């Protein structure tokens, strides 16, 4: 019963509160109350009955309940429906709704009472107030699935970070050239004593204490020579020294800044005259310096000279200061009428001339002269010395020689005046003629300028070229005279006797010092002879070869002193063009050297070869050089033709027009239905007239070749270069072979290979940090 | 001469290049000298540089100290690091240029390339360091002032040099069996002589010990050692025979008839023969099979040589051409017109760079056979019947009974021979002895062994061809050489071709495959309708069936393509969906979106 009474008390208090709060509250409480009551009823009816008298306003309802309870006592238990005890305007199906329909309960409504009641602590009030201020609604809880998903995500991320810690070590191992399992084993074998000593660490407490003391006093631990203090003192400079040094540095800095500012100022000056003067002064100074340098320091002077030579070469190579620029062209047009333009052009040409003048040669010549004057040295002809210039032999372009074209053009020009005479004479004649001309137009003046330039070059070229003619050189595009001397040799080749004569001539040629000029003249005439040679174009022409060969020396060149210059020049140019291609004849008959054998064979060669050389061979020997070349050329032509794709004719006679015997399809049609294939790539032997290279693919090797580019490589070259160096013992030392071919993974026999432990990770990290620290330390030490 | 005992001889003619071996401390001094020579300004710059380098070096040392590599005594190594090797010597062993590394994105490729670069560099440096172990230097002959070396007689030289070397000059008077051909074995230890009239003799020529001597009672065209001194091949009147070193006939190969000249390719174990019937044949001596027989269609082939670098056979022809052959191609790889008359002799140098030919037009020509371009042309008054090149590039030429030796035929124009010697009777065969300064001349009156200082390679490779090897070593070498035998398919004009990627198109490769297999592996088999009875195999029915099958096939194909298309489409859609799903964030309200 005590239980019941307690309840009642609570009910009462509740009632009180409900009265205070108001209507809504009252309803709610009533409902609760009702429920309680019902429970009570279920517990026991008699209890309810005894407590009825206390209640005052609800007799009716109580009675009803009682009746119900009594009826319930009898038979089966009936389900009791909740009853509506209060009338409301709006009713819900399930529960009783409040009076103000759809109104929300506000927190303020609930809190109001607290304000009034003093018993509520201030803290709680405050909290409630802040709650009230906070207008945000609490979000509804997530659904189960979403909740789980989030949890999964979070756990995945955790696991990922855990795993990703291994990433660096794994990539390191993957990239490693060799992995030795089990990992992290101590290298076997004896260690160097230094490492043992330095790697030793204090372990016992006594040792530790001792070392702590030592380090506290900054005493050396491993190295017994100097303490850090001592080292520091050694390293430190004395104060005075430091001051002096600082002052020096300051001064230098100041000077530098002055100089810089001055240079900047000067650079900004726009006056051309100023710069001109300045440049002139500089040049003068430089010259003076250079003169001194020549006396004092010849090596440096030579270097300077080289520099100048380089500048000259650059100038020659570039089109600067030539009359080919836009400006120059316009000026050239204007030059006729405008004096200024004329002078401008002339100035420019002068600049070019100055720049391209060969300074080195003059100096070298001087030197050589000096050398020659010295007694005891061998007396050598000038041009031999010239030939020793490294520039000449290596590259004709670098030697300051003229290329073929201008000279040839010139030659063609000069031919108009004098053909038979040597060119030098021709030049002088030309010059005289020009000088004799009293009425010179301005254009002529310009032309003359160009001419003189050309002549200058020609003169430069003349000396080395003379030597070049003696050398047997392989370059086809050597100096003109070289190219010309070849055909002369070619003529000589026709018969061996002649050849010997020529070689004698060349040897003579070399020997003579003073007769250099004449020799050149001779070679020049041979060059002109060459112009008349008929070139072989095809197989058909080959039959004419011996004839023309015979004719060549007999027949002189173009009719001399012919006035129709243009046609002559044209012809010359054509010949030149043809000459540029390599001729088989030239290749076969390179100028040969005769070897003098001290011991002549007593036994005739033909004797021993009696059975070797059969009749055919004898005949071949007798007619040597007659058909060998033509046969070969025919063969080559045949091969070339075989390699060419054939034209396919798809015309159908009688299709779309009349057909029959004697009726051919129209040309238009034939052209339309002819299928032309693309021309094949040029043969490998295009530029080798005396060689036939088979174009057949060698498929036997392709089975052993790599067909496609393997994975990491981008280009063929990369892959090929990685496999091109040999690996085997035949080509490498034993050590290298071992190093190159070491296996990617080695395992120790019998050792257990365990998965990597967590410590591995830590160790790796530690190593990294240690490395970083050490670098930092070293940096510190440096500063 | 190659023997070390020869160093003691002090003679005016024969000597050695007295050159103290390079030491690694020599180079820094030279560098210092160069610095002194430079101009003032340059000197300043250099000093500045030097300073910087100095500081960097110091830094390095300090770092080393940090690593704990310092000695306890506090002394530092005065010559830290490995001994430097002169740059030119390193350059000598260069095998490849450094490949450019790709960016960091392609780290795998980068790794591979750096590794290969490193390994090649290591190999190069190591080889350069080990070059020290090749101490021997080539000898040379030097005349007094106004004395030509070619006038020095063999007797003088033999008297001047030490006894062992002097004994290498000797004559064998064998006048009975006609002019002799000869061949030295690969090690240079053994000599094989074959007389025209059937006399064969093989001997250890240094000890003059006769191994066997027989007469085959037939004319002999050529003799050749096979891979070792235990076997040799003899081209006799009709067939090719193989004998062993005791003169027992091992084989008579009837497939090889009328052989005139032979060449043995030592690394391929191939015996190449050129016959009078214009056949070039290859015999694999390991299995005794004919590898290739090529009809050259150029008449009698009596001029032959091999290119030791790429095992290509050179043949000379009476029409002035020289042709190059490999066993893999039925036509000449290269055909070059060398002489206006017939070609009499051809020879190729050890590096495979130069070819020297002599012809009926009495000329001697030097070609660069990498570019097939003529380099030099000489006129020999009597022409040269035999040519031979030594290991160090001396050229010997026989004109009648005079044997001349030339030095540096390709680089400098030669006017007179380096050495000359007259033998009795016309020279018939010339051969330089490998690893010895000896030239063997077979002639009408026997055999002469001449001393040619500077002819042989002074340093031999003990694992490849060891002149002093024992029988056991020879056996071992034989096994190894057989294991390392190069297949004849790999003979190619450019030996480096094997290391290149085959860039032929797919069709080309397929064609090769078809040719090799004899059928097309990718071809679909043709449908052949079955014969059916009861008149169901009438022509019309068969045709119909064929059409049906073709139609089915076509349908299948179409179906397949359509399926593929659908699949692709689906995949595309899926990926798109996934993309969209990834891009848009789902909200609860999305379900109401339509």
PDB file of N, CA and C in Angstrom, chain A residues 16 35 56 81 90 96 123 131 170 279 335 400 465 474-475 493 555 586 588 632 661-662 669 776:
ATOM      1  N   UNK A  16      -1.003  19.936  -9.264  1.00  0.00           N
ATOM      2  CA  UNK A  16      -0.741  21.352  -8.955  1.00  0.00           C
ATOM      3  C   UNK A  16      -0.040  22.028 -10.116  1.00  0.00           C
ATOM      4  N   UNK A  35      -3.858   6.976 -17.682  1.00  0.00           N
ATOM      5  CA  UNK A  35      -3.138   5.720 -17.950  1.00  0.00           C
ATOM      6  C   UNK A  35      -2.767   5.030 -16.657  1.00  0.00           C
ATOM      7  N   UNK A  56     -12.822  13.863  -5.855  1.00  0.00           N
ATOM      8  CA  UNK A  56     -14.061  14.618  -5.712  1.00  0.00           C
ATOM      9  C   UNK A  56     -14.812  14.841  -7.036  1.00  0.00           C
ATOM     10  N   UNK A  81     -10.271   0.337 -24.431  1.00  0.00           N
ATOM     11  CA  UNK A  81      -9.904   1.411 -25.356  1.00  0.00           C
ATOM     12  C   UNK A  81      -9.675   2.678 -24.570  1.00  0.00           C
ATOM     13  N   UNK A  90     -10.572  20.196 -32.716  1.00  0.00           N
ATOM     14  CA  UNK A  90      -9.945  19.347 -33.730  1.00  0.00           C
ATOM     15  C   UNK A  90      -9.510  18.043 -33.080  1.00  0.00           C
ATOM     16  N   UNK A  96      -5.144  12.887 -28.638  1.00  0.00           N
ATOM     17  CA  UNK A  96      -5.827  14.168 -28.463  1.00  0.00           C
ATOM     18  C   UNK A  96      -4.864  15.270 -28.862  1.00  0.00           C
ATOM     19  N   UNK A 123      22.310  28.620 -12.415  1.00  0.00           N
ATOM     20  CA  UNK A 123      23.081  27.976 -13.462  1.00  0.00           C
ATOM     21  C   UNK A 123      22.167  27.333 -14.495  1.00  0.00           C
ATOM     22  N   UNK A 131      20.188  27.960 -24.371  1.00  0.00           N
ATOM     23  CA  UNK A 131      19.469  27.007 -25.216  1.00  0.00           C
ATOM     24  C   UNK A 131      18.406  27.706 -26.049  1.00  0.00           C
ATOM     25  N   UNK A 170      58.102  -0.007 -49.845  1.00  0.00           N
ATOM     26  CA  UNK A 170      57.808  -0.994 -50.889  1.00  0.00           C
ATOM     27  C   UNK A 170      58.340  -0.515 -52.233  1.00  0.00           C
ATOM     28  N   UNK A 279      84.495  53.531 -79.876  1.00  0.00           N
ATOM     29  CA  UNK A 279      84.922  52.270 -80.483  1.00  0.00           C
ATOM     30  C   UNK A 279      86.316  52.399 -81.077  1.00  0.00           C
ATOM     31  N   UNK A 335      71.231  53.729-105.545  1.00  0.00           N
ATOM     32  CA  UNK A 335      72.599  54.201-105.695  1.00  0.00           C
ATOM     33  C   UNK A 335      72.829  54.980-106.980  1.00  0.00           C
ATOM     34  N   UNK A 400      89.063  29.969 -96.031  1.00  0.00           N
ATOM     35  CA  UNK A 400      88.941  31.286 -96.628  1.00  0.00           C
ATOM     36  C   UNK A 400      89.083  31.209 -98.125  1.00  0.00           C
ATOM     37  N   UNK A 465      95.543  26.291-102.965  1.00  0.00           N
ATOM     38  CA  UNK A 465      94.955  25.470-104.004  1.00  0.00           C
ATOM     39  C   UNK A 465      96.030  24.796-104.825  1.00  0.00           C
ATOM     40  N   UNK A 474      90.315  12.969-101.182  1.00  0.00           N
ATOM     41  CA  UNK A 474      89.086  12.224-101.472  1.00  0.00           C
ATOM     42  C   UNK A 474      87.892  13.131-101.673  1.00  0.00           C
ATOM     43  N   UNK A 475      87.966  14.287-101.081  1.00  0.00           N
ATOM     44  CA  UNK A 475      86.781  15.159-101.114  1.00  0.00           C
ATOM     45  C   UNK A 475      86.465  15.577-102.537  1.00  0.00           C
ATOM     46  N   UNK A 493      95.108   8.071-117.417  1.00  0.00           N
ATOM     47  CA  UNK A 493      94.779   6.684-117.083  1.00  0.00           C
ATOM     48  C   UNK A 493      94.544   5.813-118.295  1.00  0.00           C
ATOM     49  N   UNK A 555      90.705  17.942-128.860  1.00  0.00           N
ATOM     50  CA  UNK A 555      89.768  19.029-129.133  1.00  0.00           C
ATOM     51  C   UNK A 555      89.979  20.169-128.151  1.00  0.00           C
ATOM     52  N   UNK A 586      85.411   9.069-112.743  1.00  0.00           N
ATOM     53  CA  UNK A 586      86.254   9.787-111.797  1.00  0.00           C
ATOM     54  C   UNK A 586      86.615   8.903-110.626  1.00  0.00           C
ATOM     55  N   UNK A 588      86.677   5.667-110.452  1.00  0.00           N
ATOM     56  CA  UNK A 588      87.556   4.550-110.781  1.00  0.00           C
ATOM     57  C   UNK A 588      88.987   5.007-110.981  1.00  0.00           C
ATOM     58  N   UNK A 632      79.294  -3.028-116.011  1.00  0.00           N
ATOM     59  CA  UNK A 632      78.860  -2.766-114.646  1.00  0.00           C
ATOM     60  C   UNK A 632      77.686  -1.801-114.621  1.00  0.00           C
ATOM     61  N   UNK A 661      40.421  -5.165-133.874  1.00  0.00           N
ATOM     62  CA  UNK A 661      41.817  -5.184-134.330  1.00  0.00           C
ATOM     63  C   UNK A 661      42.150  -3.828-134.924  1.00  0.00           C
ATOM     64  N   UNK A 662      43.287  -3.330-134.512  1.00  0.00           N
ATOM     65  CA  UNK A 662      43.716  -2.042-135.054  1.00  0.00           C
ATOM     66  C   UNK A 662      43.114  -0.857-134.341  1.00  0.00           C
ATOM     67  N   UNK A 669      41.697   7.512-121.895  1.00  0.00           N
ATOM     68  CA  UNK A 669      41.245   6.354-121.136  1.00  0.00           C
ATOM     69  C   UNK A 669      42.440   5.609-120.539  1.00  0.00           C
ATOM     70  N   UNK A 776      71.840  18.545 -42.274  1.00  0.00           N
ATOM     71  CA  UNK A 776      71.715  19.830 -41.590  1.00  0.00           C
ATOM     72  C   UNK A 776      72.991  20.141 -40.834  1.00  0.00           C
TER      73      UNK A 776
END
